[in-house]
N, CA, C and O atoms as a MOPAC input file, in Angstrom:
PM7 MOZYME 1SCF
protein

 N    109.55600 1    67.64500 1   106.88300 1
 C    110.41000 1    68.97800 1   106.59500 1
 C    110.86700 1    69.56100 1   105.45300 1
 O    111.21600 1    70.73600 1   105.56500 1
 N    111.00100 1    68.77200 1   103.81100 1
 C    111.55200 1    68.18100 1   103.07300 1
 C    109.74700 1    68.82800 1   102.07100 1
 O    109.69700 1    69.15700 1   100.88600 1
 N    108.81700 1    68.81400 1   102.84900 1
 C    107.29700 1    69.34600 1   102.30300 1
 C    107.07000 1    70.53700 1   102.75300 1
 O    106.30800 1    71.16400 1   102.01600 1
 N    107.43100 1    71.11100 1   103.68200 1
 C    107.62700 1    72.59300 1   104.05300 1
 C    108.45200 1    73.27600 1   104.04300 1
 O    108.36700 1    74.18300 1   104.87200 1
 N    109.76100 1    73.25900 1   103.09400 1
 C    110.66200 1    73.86600 1   102.08600 1
 C    110.08000 1    73.58100 1   100.61500 1
 O    110.64300 1    74.09700 1    99.64900 1
 N    109.42500 1    73.10400 1   100.51600 1
 C    109.20900 1    72.53800 1    99.02400 1
 C    107.41900 1    73.86700 1    98.96400 1
 O    106.98000 1    74.20600 1    97.86500 1
 N    107.08700 1    74.10500 1    99.61000 1
 C    105.74800 1    74.77500 1   100.10100 1
 C    106.59700 1    76.27100 1   100.42100 1
 O    106.63100 1    77.23800 1    99.66000 1
 N    106.84700 1    76.22900 1   100.92800 1
 C    107.87900 1    77.18900 1   101.25200 1
 C    108.33200 1    78.03800 1    99.63000 1
 O    107.95700 1    79.16500 1    99.30600 1
 N    109.26500 1    77.06300 1    98.77100 1
 C    109.79100 1    77.17700 1    98.11900 1
 C    108.73200 1    78.12100 1    96.60600 1
 O    108.96300 1    79.02000 1    95.79800 1
 N    107.82900 1    77.41200 1    96.87400 1
 C    106.15300 1    77.41500 1    95.78500 1
 C    105.95500 1    78.49100 1    96.23200 1
 O    106.13100 1    79.41000 1    95.43100 1
 N    105.54600 1    78.84800 1    97.56300 1
 C    105.05800 1    80.41000 1    97.54400 1
 C    105.82500 1    81.58200 1    97.38700 1
 O    105.43700 1    82.66500 1    96.94800 1
 N    106.91200 1    81.28200 1    97.77100 1
 C    108.43500 1    82.40600 1    97.38800 1
 C    107.98300 1    82.60100 1    95.53700 1
 O    107.57900 1    83.60000 1    94.94200 1
 N    108.21400 1    81.42900 1    95.11500 1
 C    108.19500 1    81.50600 1    93.24900 1
 C    106.87500 1    81.87500 1    92.82700 1
 O    106.84000 1    82.48400 1    91.75800 1
 N    105.80900 1    81.66400 1    93.38400 1
 C    104.49500 1    82.30200 1    92.77800 1
 C    104.45600 1    83.82400 1    93.30100 1
 O    103.82000 1    84.61900 1    92.60900 1
 N    105.18300 1    84.36300 1    94.64900 1
 C    104.91900 1    86.18000 1    94.22100 1
 C    105.85000 1    87.08200 1    93.90400 1
 O    105.98100 1    88.30000 1    94.02500 1
 N    106.79500 1    85.71500 1    93.23600 1
 C    108.01000 1    86.24900 1    92.53300 1
 C    107.55600 1    86.66400 1    91.14800 1
 O    107.84500 1    87.75500 1    90.65500 1
 N    106.79500 1    85.68900 1    90.51800 1
 C    106.12500 1    85.14400 1    89.67300 1
 C    105.30700 1    87.10900 1    89.74800 1
 O    105.85500 1    88.17300 1    89.46000 1
 N    104.21200 1    86.90000 1    90.13300 1
 C    103.25300 1    88.14700 1    90.54500 1
 C    103.59500 1    89.54700 1    90.33300 1
 O    102.95900 1    90.49900 1    89.88200 1
 N    105.07100 1    89.37300 1    90.89600 1
 C    105.48800 1    90.55900 1    91.52900 1
 C    105.94400 1    91.01000 1    90.02200 1
 O    105.94700 1    92.21700 1    89.78300 1
 N    106.29600 1    90.17200 1    89.08600 1
 C    107.09900 1    89.94500 1    87.97200 1
 C    105.80500 1    90.55200 1    86.15000 1
 O    106.00700 1    91.18600 1    85.11400 1
 N    104.78800 1    89.93700 1    86.70000 1
 C    103.90500 1    90.11600 1    85.55600 1
 C    102.77200 1    91.23400 1    85.96800 1
 O    101.81600 1    91.62000 1    85.29500 1
 N    103.12300 1    91.57500 1    87.10200 1
 C    102.33000 1    92.77800 1    87.39800 1
 C    103.57500 1    94.88200 1    87.11800 1
 O    103.29100 1    95.97300 1    87.61300 1
 N    104.21600 1    94.68800 1    86.62300 1
 C    104.94100 1    95.47000 1    86.20500 1
 C    104.50500 1    95.76900 1    84.63200 1
 O    104.78400 1    96.87900 1    84.17800 1
 N    103.88700 1    94.89000 1    83.86600 1
 C    103.23700 1    95.45400 1    82.76500 1
 C    101.79500 1    95.89100 1    83.03800 1
 O    101.23400 1    96.72100 1    82.32300 1
 N    101.25000 1    95.34800 1    84.02500 1
 C    100.44000 1    96.17900 1    84.16100 1
 C    100.45300 1    97.54500 1    84.65700 1
 O     99.50500 1    98.31800 1    84.52000 1
 N    101.24400 1    97.74800 1    85.07700 1
 C    101.04600 1    99.41500 1    85.72900 1
 C    101.90100 1    99.78500 1    85.32200 1
 O    102.74600 1    99.87200 1    86.21200 1
 N    102.30000 1   100.13400 1    84.31200 1
 C    103.21200 1   100.79000 1    82.68500 1
 C    101.71800 1   100.63900 1    82.07900 1
 O    101.09400 1   101.69600 1    81.99900 1
 N    100.96700 1    99.29200 1    81.57900 1
 C     99.74000 1    99.48000 1    80.40600 1
 C     98.58100 1   100.65100 1    81.20400 1
 O     97.89200 1   101.57200 1    80.76600 1
 N     98.82800 1    99.96900 1    82.77800 1
 C     97.65300 1   100.96600 1    83.40800 1
 C     97.87600 1   102.77300 1    82.79300 1
 O     97.27800 1   103.52400 1    82.02200 1
 N     98.92300 1   102.82800 1    83.55000 1
 C     99.24900 1   104.42900 1    83.80100 1
 C     99.62600 1   105.16600 1    82.42000 1
 O     99.92800 1   106.35700 1    82.35700 1
 N     99.56100 1   104.22000 1    81.24300 1
 C     99.47500 1   104.49600 1    80.13700 1
 C     98.16900 1   104.46500 1    79.28500 1
 O     98.10700 1   105.28200 1    78.36700 1
 N     97.30400 1   103.76900 1    79.44700 1
 C     96.25600 1   104.32100 1    79.04900 1
 C     94.79700 1   104.55100 1    80.02500 1
 O     93.77200 1   105.16100 1    79.71800 1
 N     95.02000 1   104.06900 1    80.86700 1
 C     93.19200 1   104.17800 1    81.80500 1
 C     93.44500 1   105.08700 1    81.83700 1
 O     92.82000 1   105.52300 1    80.87100 1
 N     94.48300 1   106.72500 1    82.66200 1
 C     94.02200 1   107.61400 1    82.80600 1
 C     93.76800 1   108.68100 1    82.07600 1
 O     93.23600 1   109.67700 1    82.56600 1
 N     94.27500 1   108.55900 1    80.26800 1
 C     93.50000 1   109.05700 1    79.68900 1
 C     92.61000 1   109.02700 1    79.13900 1
 O     92.04800 1   110.07700 1    78.82700 1
 N     91.97000 1   107.45500 1    78.69100 1
 C     90.76100 1   106.99200 1    78.35100 1
 C     89.35300 1   106.98100 1    79.28000 1
 O     88.35100 1   107.44700 1    78.73700 1
 N     89.25100 1   106.54500 1    80.45100 1
 C     88.87000 1   106.84600 1    81.17800 1
 C     88.55600 1   107.65800 1    82.19800 1
 O     87.68000 1   107.46600 1    83.04200 1
 N     89.44400 1   108.76600 1    82.08500 1
 C     89.43500 1   109.56500 1    83.33700 1
 C     89.51800 1   108.90400 1    84.86500 1
 O     88.86200 1   109.24100 1    85.85100 1
 N     90.48900 1   107.89900 1    84.76000 1
 C     91.06400 1   107.07300 1    86.20500 1
 C     91.97100 1   107.50800 1    86.95100 1
 O     92.83500 1   108.08900 1    86.29600 1
 N     92.26500 1   107.47400 1    88.62200 1
 C     93.80000 1   108.51800 1    88.38200 1
 C     94.91900 1   107.17300 1    87.85000 1
 O     94.49100 1   106.15600 1    87.30400 1
 N     96.53700 1   107.45000 1    88.17000 1
 C     97.26000 1   106.54800 1    87.99500 1
 C     97.27500 1   105.74400 1    89.29800 1
 O     96.89600 1   106.12700 1    90.40400 1
 N     97.78400 1   104.55400 1    88.95500 1
 C     98.44300 1   104.26100 1    90.35600 1
 C     99.71100 1   103.75700 1    90.40400 1
 O    100.53600 1   103.90700 1    89.50200 1
 N     99.93500 1   103.04400 1    91.63300 1
 C    101.65200 1   102.72400 1    91.76900 1
 C    102.06300 1   101.19400 1    91.66000 1
 O    101.17900 1   100.34100 1    91.73900 1
 N    102.92100 1   100.96400 1    91.54400 1
 C    103.30700 1    99.09200 1    91.96700 1
 C    102.32600 1    98.30500 1    92.52900 1
 O    101.88400 1    97.39100 1    91.83200 1
 N    101.76000 1    98.51200 1    93.98100 1
 C    101.74700 1    97.98300 1    94.60700 1
 C    100.42300 1    97.59900 1    94.55700 1
 O     99.98000 1    96.47200 1    94.78100 1
 N     99.50300 1    99.10400 1    94.09600 1
 C     98.81900 1    98.34600 1    93.56900 1
 C     98.21500 1    97.92100 1    92.32400 1
 O     97.12300 1    97.49000 1    91.95100 1
 N     99.12600 1    98.15300 1    91.91800 1
 C     98.82400 1    97.46100 1    89.70300 1
 C     99.24900 1    95.71000 1    90.57700 1
 O     98.57600 1    94.74500 1    90.21700 1
 N    100.29500 1    95.51100 1    91.60300 1
 C     99.73300 1    94.05500 1    92.00000 1
 C     99.21800 1    93.95100 1    92.68000 1
 O     99.93200 1    93.18400 1    93.32600 1
 N     97.73000 1    94.19200 1    93.70000 1
 C     96.97700 1    94.15400 1    94.60700 1
 C     95.80000 1    93.66200 1    92.92900 1
 O     95.16900 1    92.62300 1    92.73200 1
 N     95.88400 1    94.46000 1    92.35800 1
 C     95.00700 1    94.39200 1    90.44200 1
 C     95.31200 1    92.99800 1    90.31700 1
 O     94.30200 1    92.29900 1    90.39600 1
 N     96.55000 1    92.27200 1    90.12000 1
 C     97.55200 1    90.93800 1    89.30500 1
 C     97.04800 1    89.74500 1    90.75800 1
 O     96.92700 1    88.58700 1    90.35700 1
 N     96.88100 1    89.85900 1    91.67300 1
 C     96.06000 1    88.92300 1    92.81500 1
 C     95.27000 1    88.78800 1    92.61400 1
 O     95.04500 1    87.65300 1    92.19400 1
 N     94.11300 1    89.72600 1    92.69600 1
 C     92.43900 1    89.56200 1    92.20400 1
 C     92.26600 1    89.28600 1    91.92100 1
 O     91.48300 1    88.37300 1    92.18500 1
 N     92.91900 1    89.74500 1    90.32700 1
 C     92.52600 1    88.55400 1    88.93400 1
 C     92.98100 1    87.41200 1    88.97800 1
 O     92.54600 1    86.39900 1    88.43100 1
 N     93.57500 1    87.50000 1    89.41300 1
 C     94.49900 1    85.76000 1    89.96100 1
 C     93.39000 1    85.03700 1    90.65400 1
 O     92.71300 1    84.08000 1    90.27700 1
 N     93.37300 1    85.71800 1    91.73800 1
 C     91.79200 1    84.94800 1    92.59000 1
 C     90.68300 1    84.64000 1    91.98000 1
 O     90.20600 1    83.52800 1    91.75100 1
 N     90.17200 1    86.01700 1    91.64700 1
 C     89.39600 1    86.11100 1    90.22400 1
 C     88.80500 1    84.17000 1    89.75500 1
 O     88.14600 1    83.23200 1    90.20400 1
 N     89.66600 1    84.59400 1    88.53400 1
 C     90.26700 1    83.65100 1    88.08600 1
 C     90.23400 1    81.91700 1    88.55100 1
 O     89.40400 1    81.21600 1    87.97000 1
 N     90.91400 1    81.43500 1    89.32900 1
 C     90.76200 1    80.57100 1    89.96200 1
 C     89.49200 1    79.88800 1    90.87300 1
 O     89.05000 1    78.74000 1    90.92000 1
 N     89.00600 1    81.53400 1    91.78600 1
 C     87.48800 1    80.75000 1    91.58800 1
 C     86.54900 1    80.49200 1    90.79700 1
 O     85.79400 1    79.52000 1    90.82700 1
 N     86.57500 1    81.51600 1    89.93500 1
 C     85.60300 1    81.47900 1    88.78600 1
 C     85.74300 1    80.53400 1    87.47000 1
 O     84.95700 1    80.49300 1    86.52400 1
 N     86.90200 1    79.80700 1    87.63700 1
 C     87.34000 1    79.36200 1    86.52800 1
 C     87.57200 1    77.85000 1    86.51500 1
 O     87.73700 1    77.16100 1    85.50900 1
 N     87.55500 1    77.33200 1    88.12500 1
 C     86.80900 1    76.08300 1    88.73300 1
 C     85.43900 1    75.99200 1    88.40800 1
 O     85.01700 1    75.12100 1    87.64800 1
 N     84.98100 1    76.53300 1    88.74600 1
 C     83.16700 1    76.58300 1    88.65900 1
 C     82.67100 1    76.65400 1    86.78100 1
 O     81.80700 1    76.00400 1    86.19200 1
 N     83.45200 1    77.51500 1    86.35600 1
 C     83.02300 1    77.20300 1    84.45500 1
 C     83.22500 1    76.05800 1    83.99200 1
 O     82.48100 1    75.40200 1    83.26300 1
 N     84.58900 1    75.69500 1    84.54800 1
 C     85.25300 1    74.52800 1    84.33900 1
 C     84.39400 1    73.33100 1    84.68600 1
 O     84.39100 1    72.35500 1    83.93600 1
 N     83.74700 1    73.35800 1    85.66500 1
 C     83.23300 1    71.95400 1    86.46200 1
 C     82.11000 1    72.46100 1    85.65900 1
 O     82.72800 1    72.95700 1    84.71700 1
 N     81.28400 1    72.59300 1    85.49800 1
 C     79.72400 1    73.34600 1    85.11900 1
 C     79.96600 1    72.85200 1    83.47800 1
 O     78.94900 1    72.46200 1    82.90500 1
 N     80.81200 1    72.85000 1    82.96500 1
 C     81.26500 1    72.69100 1    81.39800 1
 C     81.38500 1    71.09700 1    81.48000 1
 O     80.82800 1    70.40500 1    80.62800 1
 N     82.02900 1    70.60400 1    82.39100 1
 C     81.89500 1    68.83100 1    82.08100 1
 C     80.72600 1    68.06700 1    82.88200 1
 O     80.80800 1    66.84200 1    82.97000 1
 N     79.84100 1    68.62000 1    83.36000 1
 C     78.85100 1    68.10000 1    83.82300 1
 C     77.77600 1    67.50000 1    82.04900 1
 O     76.69200 1    66.92500 1    82.14900 1

């Protein structure tokens, strides 16, 4: 039961950290990207999705690059 509680806390902490870190992405995107590249404004949920996508890509490709360097 303790293991399940630790996993749940870990998942909630990760989601909270990602939600907190998504706020600067939201502001920076809406401040810079529409003016520079003529792309649309995004809302907070889309910024959270971009951060999640970036973390997933980094974890997948970051591990493969590290494993090639170790060989």
